[in-house]
GROMACS .gro file of C-alpha atoms in nm:
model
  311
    1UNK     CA    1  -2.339 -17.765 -18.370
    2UNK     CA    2  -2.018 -17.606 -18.234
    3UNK     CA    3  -1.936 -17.447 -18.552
    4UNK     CA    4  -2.276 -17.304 -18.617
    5UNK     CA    5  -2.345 -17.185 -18.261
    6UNK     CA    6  -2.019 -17.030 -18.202
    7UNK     CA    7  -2.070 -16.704 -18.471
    8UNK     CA    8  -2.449 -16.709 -18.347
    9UNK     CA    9  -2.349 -16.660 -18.004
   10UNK     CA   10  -2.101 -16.386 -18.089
   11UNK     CA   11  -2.347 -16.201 -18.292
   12UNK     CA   12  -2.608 -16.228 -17.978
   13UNK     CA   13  -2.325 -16.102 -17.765
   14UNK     CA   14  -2.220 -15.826 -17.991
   15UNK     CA   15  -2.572 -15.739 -18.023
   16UNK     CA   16  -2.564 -15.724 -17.666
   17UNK     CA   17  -2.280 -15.477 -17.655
   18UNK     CA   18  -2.385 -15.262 -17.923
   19UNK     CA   19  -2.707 -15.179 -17.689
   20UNK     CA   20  -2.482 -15.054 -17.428
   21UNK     CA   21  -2.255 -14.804 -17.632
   22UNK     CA   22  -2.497 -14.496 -17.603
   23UNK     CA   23  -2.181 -14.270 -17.653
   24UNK     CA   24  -2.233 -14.121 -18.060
   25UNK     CA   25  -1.965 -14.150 -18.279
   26UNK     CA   26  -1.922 -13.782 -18.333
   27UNK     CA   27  -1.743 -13.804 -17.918
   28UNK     CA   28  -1.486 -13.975 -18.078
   29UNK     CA   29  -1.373 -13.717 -18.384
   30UNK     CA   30  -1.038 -13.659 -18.372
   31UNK     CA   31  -0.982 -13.323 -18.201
   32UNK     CA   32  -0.722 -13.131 -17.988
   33UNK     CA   33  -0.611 -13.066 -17.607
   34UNK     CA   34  -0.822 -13.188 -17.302
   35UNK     CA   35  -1.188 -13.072 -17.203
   36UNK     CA   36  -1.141 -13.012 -16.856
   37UNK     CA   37  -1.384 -12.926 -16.573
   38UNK     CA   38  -1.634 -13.219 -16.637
   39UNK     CA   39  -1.805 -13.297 -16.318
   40UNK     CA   40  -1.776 -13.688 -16.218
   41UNK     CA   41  -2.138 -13.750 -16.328
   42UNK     CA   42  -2.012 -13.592 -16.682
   43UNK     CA   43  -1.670 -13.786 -16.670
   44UNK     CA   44  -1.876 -14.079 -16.568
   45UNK     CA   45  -2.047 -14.057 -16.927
   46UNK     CA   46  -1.760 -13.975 -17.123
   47UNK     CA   47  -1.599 -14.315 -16.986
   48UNK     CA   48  -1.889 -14.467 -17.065
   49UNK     CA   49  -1.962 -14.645 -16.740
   50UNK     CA   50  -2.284 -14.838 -16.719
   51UNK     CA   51  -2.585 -14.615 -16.663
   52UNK     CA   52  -2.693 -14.757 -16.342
   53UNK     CA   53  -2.369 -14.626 -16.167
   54UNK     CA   54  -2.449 -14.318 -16.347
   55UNK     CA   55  -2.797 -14.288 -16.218
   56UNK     CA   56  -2.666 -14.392 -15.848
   57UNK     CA   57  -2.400 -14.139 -15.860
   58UNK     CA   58  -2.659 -13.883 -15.967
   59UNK     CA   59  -2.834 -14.035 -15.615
   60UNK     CA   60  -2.553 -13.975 -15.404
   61UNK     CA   61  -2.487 -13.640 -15.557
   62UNK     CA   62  -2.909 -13.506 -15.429
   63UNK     CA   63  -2.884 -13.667 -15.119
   64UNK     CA   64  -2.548 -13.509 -15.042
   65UNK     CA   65  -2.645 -13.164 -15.122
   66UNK     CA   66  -2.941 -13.199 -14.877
   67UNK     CA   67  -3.188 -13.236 -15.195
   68UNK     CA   68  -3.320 -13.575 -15.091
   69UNK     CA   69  -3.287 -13.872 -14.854
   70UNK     CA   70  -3.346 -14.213 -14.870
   71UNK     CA   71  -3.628 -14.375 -14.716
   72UNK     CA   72  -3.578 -14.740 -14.725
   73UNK     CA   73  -3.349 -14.907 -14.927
   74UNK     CA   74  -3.599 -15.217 -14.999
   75UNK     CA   75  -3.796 -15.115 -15.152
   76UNK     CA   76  -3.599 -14.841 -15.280
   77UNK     CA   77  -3.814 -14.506 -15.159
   78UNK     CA   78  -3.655 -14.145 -15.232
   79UNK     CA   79  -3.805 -13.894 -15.047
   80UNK     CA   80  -3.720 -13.494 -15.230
   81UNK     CA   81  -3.664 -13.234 -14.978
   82UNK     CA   82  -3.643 -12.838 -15.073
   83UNK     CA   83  -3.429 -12.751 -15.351
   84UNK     CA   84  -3.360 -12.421 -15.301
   85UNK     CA   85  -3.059 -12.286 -15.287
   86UNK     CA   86  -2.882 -12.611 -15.364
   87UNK     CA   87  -2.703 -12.528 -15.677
   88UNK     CA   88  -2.836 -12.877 -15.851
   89UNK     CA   89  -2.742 -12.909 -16.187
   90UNK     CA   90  -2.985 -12.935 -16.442
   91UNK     CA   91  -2.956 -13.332 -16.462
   92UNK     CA   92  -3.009 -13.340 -16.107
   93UNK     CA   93  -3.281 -13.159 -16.124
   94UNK     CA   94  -3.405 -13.360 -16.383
   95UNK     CA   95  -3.303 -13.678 -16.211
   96UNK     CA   96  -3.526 -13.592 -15.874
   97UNK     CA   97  -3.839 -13.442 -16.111
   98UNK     CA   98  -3.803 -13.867 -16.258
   99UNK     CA   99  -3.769 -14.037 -15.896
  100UNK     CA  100  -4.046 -13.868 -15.759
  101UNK     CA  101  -4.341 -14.009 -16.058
  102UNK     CA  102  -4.500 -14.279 -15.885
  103UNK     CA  103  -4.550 -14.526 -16.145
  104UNK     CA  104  -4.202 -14.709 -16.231
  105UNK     CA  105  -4.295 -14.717 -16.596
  106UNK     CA  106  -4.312 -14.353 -16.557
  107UNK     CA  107  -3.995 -14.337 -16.392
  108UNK     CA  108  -3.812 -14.569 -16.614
  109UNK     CA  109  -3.896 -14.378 -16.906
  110UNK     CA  110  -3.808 -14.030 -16.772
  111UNK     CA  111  -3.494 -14.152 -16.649
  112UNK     CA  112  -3.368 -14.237 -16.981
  113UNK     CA  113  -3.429 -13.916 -17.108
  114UNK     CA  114  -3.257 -13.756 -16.859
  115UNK     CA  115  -2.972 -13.948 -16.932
  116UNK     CA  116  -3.005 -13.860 -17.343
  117UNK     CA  117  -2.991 -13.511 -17.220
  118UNK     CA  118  -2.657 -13.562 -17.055
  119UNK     CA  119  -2.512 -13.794 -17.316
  120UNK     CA  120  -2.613 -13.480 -17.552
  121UNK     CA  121  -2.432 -13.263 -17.329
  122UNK     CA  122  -2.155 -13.408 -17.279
  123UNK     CA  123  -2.073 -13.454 -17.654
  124UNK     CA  124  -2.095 -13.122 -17.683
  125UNK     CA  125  -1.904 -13.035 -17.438
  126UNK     CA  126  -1.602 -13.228 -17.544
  127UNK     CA  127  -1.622 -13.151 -17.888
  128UNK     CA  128  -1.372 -13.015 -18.052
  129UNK     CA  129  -1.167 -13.215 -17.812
  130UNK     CA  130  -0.927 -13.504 -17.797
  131UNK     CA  131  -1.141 -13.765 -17.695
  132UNK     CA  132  -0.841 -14.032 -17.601
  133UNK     CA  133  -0.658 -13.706 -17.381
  134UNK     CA  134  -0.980 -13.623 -17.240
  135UNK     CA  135  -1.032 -13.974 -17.110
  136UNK     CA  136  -0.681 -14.068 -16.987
  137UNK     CA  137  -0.727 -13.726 -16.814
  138UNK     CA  138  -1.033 -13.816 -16.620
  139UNK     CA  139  -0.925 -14.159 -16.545
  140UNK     CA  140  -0.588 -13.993 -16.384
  141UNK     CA  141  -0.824 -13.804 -16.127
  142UNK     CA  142  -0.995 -14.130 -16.068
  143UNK     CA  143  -0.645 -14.289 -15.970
  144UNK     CA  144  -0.562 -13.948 -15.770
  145UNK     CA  145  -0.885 -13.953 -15.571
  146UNK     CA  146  -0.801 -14.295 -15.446
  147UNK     CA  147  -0.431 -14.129 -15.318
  148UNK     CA  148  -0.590 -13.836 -15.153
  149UNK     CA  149  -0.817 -14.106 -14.914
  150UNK     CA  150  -0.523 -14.359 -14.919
  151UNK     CA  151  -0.323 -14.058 -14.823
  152UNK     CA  152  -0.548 -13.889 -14.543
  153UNK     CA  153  -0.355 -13.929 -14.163
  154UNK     CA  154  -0.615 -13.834 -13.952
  155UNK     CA  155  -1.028 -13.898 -13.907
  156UNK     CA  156  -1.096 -13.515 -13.997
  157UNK     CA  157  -0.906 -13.559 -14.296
  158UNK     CA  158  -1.021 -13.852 -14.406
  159UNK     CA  159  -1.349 -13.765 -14.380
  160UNK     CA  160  -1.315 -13.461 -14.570
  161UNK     CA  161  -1.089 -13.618 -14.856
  162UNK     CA  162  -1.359 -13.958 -14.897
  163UNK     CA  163  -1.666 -13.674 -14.910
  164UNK     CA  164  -1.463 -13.482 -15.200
  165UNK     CA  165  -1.316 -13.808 -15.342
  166UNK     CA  166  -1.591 -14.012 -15.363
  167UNK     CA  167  -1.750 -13.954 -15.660
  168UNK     CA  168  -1.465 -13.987 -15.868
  169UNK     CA  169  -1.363 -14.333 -15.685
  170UNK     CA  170  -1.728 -14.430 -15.777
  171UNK     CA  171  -1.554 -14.465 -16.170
  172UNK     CA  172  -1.351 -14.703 -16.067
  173UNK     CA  173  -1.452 -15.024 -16.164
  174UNK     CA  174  -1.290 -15.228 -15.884
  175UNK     CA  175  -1.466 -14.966 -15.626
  176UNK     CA  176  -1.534 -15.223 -15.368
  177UNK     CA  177  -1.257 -15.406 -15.392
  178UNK     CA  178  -1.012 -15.132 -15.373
  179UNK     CA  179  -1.180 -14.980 -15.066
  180UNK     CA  180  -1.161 -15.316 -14.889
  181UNK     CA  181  -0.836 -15.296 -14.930
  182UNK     CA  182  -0.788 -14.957 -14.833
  183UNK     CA  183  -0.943 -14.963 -14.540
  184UNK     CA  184  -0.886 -15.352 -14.432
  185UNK     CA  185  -0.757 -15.188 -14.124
  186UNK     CA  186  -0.908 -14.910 -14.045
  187UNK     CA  187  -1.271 -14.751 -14.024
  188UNK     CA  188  -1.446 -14.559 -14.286
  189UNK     CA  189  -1.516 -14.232 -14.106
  190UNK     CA  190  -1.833 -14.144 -14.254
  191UNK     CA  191  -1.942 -13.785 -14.408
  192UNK     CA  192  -2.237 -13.611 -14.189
  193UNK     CA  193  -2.456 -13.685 -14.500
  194UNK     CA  194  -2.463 -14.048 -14.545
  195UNK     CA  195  -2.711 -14.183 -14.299
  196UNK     CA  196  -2.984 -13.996 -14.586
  197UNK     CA  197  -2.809 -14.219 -14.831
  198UNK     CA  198  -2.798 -14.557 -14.589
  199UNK     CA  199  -3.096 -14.550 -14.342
  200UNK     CA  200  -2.882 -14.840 -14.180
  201UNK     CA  201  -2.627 -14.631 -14.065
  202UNK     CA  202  -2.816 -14.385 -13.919
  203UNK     CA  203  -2.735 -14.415 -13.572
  204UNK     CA  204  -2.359 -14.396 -13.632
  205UNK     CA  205  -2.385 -14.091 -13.884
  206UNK     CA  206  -2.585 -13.923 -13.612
  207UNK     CA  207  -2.383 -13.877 -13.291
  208UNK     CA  208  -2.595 -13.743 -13.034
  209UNK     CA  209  -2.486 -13.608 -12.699
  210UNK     CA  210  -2.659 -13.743 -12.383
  211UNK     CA  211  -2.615 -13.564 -12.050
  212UNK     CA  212  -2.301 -13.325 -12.129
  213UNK     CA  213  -2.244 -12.982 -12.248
  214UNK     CA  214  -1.950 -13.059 -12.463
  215UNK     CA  215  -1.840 -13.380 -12.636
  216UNK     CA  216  -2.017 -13.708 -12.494
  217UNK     CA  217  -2.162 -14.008 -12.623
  218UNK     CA  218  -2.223 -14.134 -12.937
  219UNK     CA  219  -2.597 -14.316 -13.003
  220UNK     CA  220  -2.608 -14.715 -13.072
  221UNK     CA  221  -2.630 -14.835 -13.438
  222UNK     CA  222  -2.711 -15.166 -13.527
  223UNK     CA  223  -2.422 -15.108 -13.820
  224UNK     CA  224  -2.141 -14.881 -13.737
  225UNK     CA  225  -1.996 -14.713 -13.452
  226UNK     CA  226  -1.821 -14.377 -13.367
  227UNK     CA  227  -1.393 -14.260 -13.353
  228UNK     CA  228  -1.335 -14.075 -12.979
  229UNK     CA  229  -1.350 -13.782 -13.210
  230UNK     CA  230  -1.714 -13.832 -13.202
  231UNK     CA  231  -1.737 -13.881 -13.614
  232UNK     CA  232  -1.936 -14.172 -13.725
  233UNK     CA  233  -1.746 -14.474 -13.863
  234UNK     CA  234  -1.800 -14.821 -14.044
  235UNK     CA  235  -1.625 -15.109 -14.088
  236UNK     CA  236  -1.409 -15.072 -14.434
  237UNK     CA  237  -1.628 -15.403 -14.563
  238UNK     CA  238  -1.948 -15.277 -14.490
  239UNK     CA  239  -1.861 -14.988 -14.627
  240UNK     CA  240  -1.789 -15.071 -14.973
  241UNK     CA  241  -2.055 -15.295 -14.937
  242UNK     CA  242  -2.297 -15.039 -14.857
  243UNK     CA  243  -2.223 -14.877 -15.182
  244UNK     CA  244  -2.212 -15.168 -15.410
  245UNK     CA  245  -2.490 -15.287 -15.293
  246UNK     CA  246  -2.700 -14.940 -15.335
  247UNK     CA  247  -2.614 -14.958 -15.689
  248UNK     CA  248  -2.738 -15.358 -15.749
  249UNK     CA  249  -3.038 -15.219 -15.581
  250UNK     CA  250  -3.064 -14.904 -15.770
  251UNK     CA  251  -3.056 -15.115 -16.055
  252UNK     CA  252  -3.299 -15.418 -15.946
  253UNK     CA  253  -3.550 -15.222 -15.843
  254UNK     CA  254  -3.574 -14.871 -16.069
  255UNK     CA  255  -3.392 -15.015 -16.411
  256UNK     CA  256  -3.516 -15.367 -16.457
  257UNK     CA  257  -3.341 -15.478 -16.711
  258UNK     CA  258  -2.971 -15.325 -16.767
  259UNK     CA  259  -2.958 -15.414 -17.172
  260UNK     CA  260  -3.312 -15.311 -17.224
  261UNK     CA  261  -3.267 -14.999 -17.000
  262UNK     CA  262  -2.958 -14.862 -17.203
  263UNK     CA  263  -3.079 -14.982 -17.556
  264UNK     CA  264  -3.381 -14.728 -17.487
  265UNK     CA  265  -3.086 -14.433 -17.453
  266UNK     CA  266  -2.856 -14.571 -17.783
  267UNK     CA  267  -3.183 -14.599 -17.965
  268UNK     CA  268  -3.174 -14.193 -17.933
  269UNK     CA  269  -2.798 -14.121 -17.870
  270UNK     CA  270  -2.602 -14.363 -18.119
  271UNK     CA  271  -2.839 -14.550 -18.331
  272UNK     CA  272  -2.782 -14.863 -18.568
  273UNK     CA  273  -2.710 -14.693 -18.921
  274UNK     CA  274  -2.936 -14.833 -19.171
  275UNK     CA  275  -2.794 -15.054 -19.382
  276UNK     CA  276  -2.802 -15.052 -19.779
  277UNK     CA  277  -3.000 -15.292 -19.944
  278UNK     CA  278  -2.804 -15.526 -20.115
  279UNK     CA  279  -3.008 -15.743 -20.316
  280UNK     CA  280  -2.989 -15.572 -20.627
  281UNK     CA  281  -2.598 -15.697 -20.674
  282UNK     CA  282  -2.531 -16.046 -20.725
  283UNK     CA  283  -2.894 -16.180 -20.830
  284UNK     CA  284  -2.992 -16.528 -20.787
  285UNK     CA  285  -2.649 -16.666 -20.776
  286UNK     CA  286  -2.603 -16.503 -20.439
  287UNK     CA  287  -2.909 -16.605 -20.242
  288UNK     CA  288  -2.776 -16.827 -20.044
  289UNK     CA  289  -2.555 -16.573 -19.865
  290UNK     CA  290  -2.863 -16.341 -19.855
  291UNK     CA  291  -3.087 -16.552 -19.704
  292UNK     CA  292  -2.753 -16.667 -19.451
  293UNK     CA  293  -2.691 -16.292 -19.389
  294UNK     CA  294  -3.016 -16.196 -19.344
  295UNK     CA  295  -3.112 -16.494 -19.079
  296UNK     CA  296  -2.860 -16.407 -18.864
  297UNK     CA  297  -2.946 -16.031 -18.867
  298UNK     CA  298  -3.316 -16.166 -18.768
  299UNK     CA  299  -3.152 -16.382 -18.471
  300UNK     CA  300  -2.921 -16.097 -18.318
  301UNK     CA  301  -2.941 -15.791 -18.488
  302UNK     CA  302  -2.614 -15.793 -18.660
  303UNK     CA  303  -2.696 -15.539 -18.982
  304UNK     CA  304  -2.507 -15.280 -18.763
  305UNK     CA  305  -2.256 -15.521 -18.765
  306UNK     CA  306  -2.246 -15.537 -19.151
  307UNK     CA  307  -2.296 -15.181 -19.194
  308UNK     CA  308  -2.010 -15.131 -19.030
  309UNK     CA  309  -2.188 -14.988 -18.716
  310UNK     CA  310  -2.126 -15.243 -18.420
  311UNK     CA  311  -1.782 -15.065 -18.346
   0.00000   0.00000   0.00000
């Protein structure tokens, strides 16, 4: 039983995989020099990080340009507020046109194809390109944008360099660990934006003054607090947390299922080549391979695997 479920459960798991590489073959052509000036949404594709982050960064990216805010959190409600004049990017724009149909079928499906859009676009962008460069390029941002936080001395600095920095730490697949760590001992001052990201935090990302001109105090928050400075802060947990946890829910609620999700993209963006029919070579003698060959394609989809396209 061993011996015959081991290869059935790798082809179920490569079959798996497969449905998760939506970047096409064509990214990978041997080219020349580094594509720079991807944004981290774009960089996020070329690495090929899993499309919920994608989607959440795409979130965070709205909501901090003042294009929408978050309602609740469970259930997940997005409410879009005036676009004009807030230099979104055509995926954003996209991306807030899919959040706001309000059937999630509806949604589902229009979030794909905003993310076959970018998947096109990016491949063209970088083409031409050396794919490995390019990517060992963007990955040494995500590496510096965890030194410019690490680095920041002050609450006004920090604040500034996590707002710039953030999206690229978002690529980092150790996110919440590494910002536990960062900021075991210290609190996350928080950029003016985020309570329309994290209802929860809206009290601290809100300071209000009561009863003085100048300075004074800063509101209660069941989560959070404020610096002297007056700028909203939360705990270095909670904050990592917060993020995690709004891309699990981002996920949960909008995707469904993450395989199913992304094999609707690679269906369009790097399909299964079609195998060549084989059966004319061999004739009777070899029908016992066939029909072994052919039952495991039926049980995970492994042709691509035999075409040479699982890779």
């Amino acid at each position: 039983l061993l011996l015959i479920g081991g290869p059935f459960a790798w082809a179920i798991y490569s079959d798996k995989r497969r449905k998760r590489q939506y970047l096409p073959p064509t990214i990978k052509i041997a080219g020349n020099g580094i594509k720079r000036g991807l944004t981290a949404i774009e960089a996020a594709v070329l690495l090929e990080q899993p499309v919920d982050r994608i989607l959440t960064m795409m979130l965070f990216s709205v909501v901090q340009k003042g294009a929408a805010r978050v309602l609740t959190r469970d259930p997940l409600k997005i409410e879009v507020l005036d676009t004009e004049g807030k230099e979104l990017r055509a995926y954003e724009k996209q991306f807030l046109e899919a959040m706001s149909k309000p059937r999630k079928r509806e949604k589902r499906k229009d979030l794909q194809d905003v993310l076959v859009s970018l998947v096109r676009s990016v491949n063209k962008k970088v083409k031409g390109f050396s794919y490995r460069q390019t990517r060992a390029y963007y990955q040494s941002i995500i590496k510096k944008a965890w030194q410019q936080v690490e680095q920041a001395d002050t609450p006004e600095v920090q604040m500034k360099a996590l707002e710039e920095a953030l999206p690229w730490t978002l690529l980092d697949e150790d996110f919440d660990d590494r910002a536990e760590k960062i900021f075991r001992t210290r609190p996350v001052y928080l950029p003016h934006w985020w309570s329309a990201y994290d209802p929860g935090t809206q009290g601290a990302a809100r300071p209000r003054q009561t009863g003085h001109p100048t300075g004074g105090a800063v509101s209660a928050s069941p989560r959070g607090g404020a610096h002297p400075s007056g700028l909203p802060t939360l705990p270095g947990g909670e904050f990592a947390a917060s993020v995690v946890s709004g891309i699990q829910n981002f996920s949960s609620q909008i995707i469904g299922n993450l395989t199913d999700f992304t094999s609707g993209i690679t269906q369009k963006t790097n399909p299964i080549p079609k195998s060549s029919s084989s059966s004319h070579h061999g004739g009777g003698s070899s029908g016992g391979h066939s029909c072994a060959c052919a039952c495991a394609c039926a049980c995970a989809g492994c042709a691509c695997a035999c075409a040479g396209g699982g890779r």
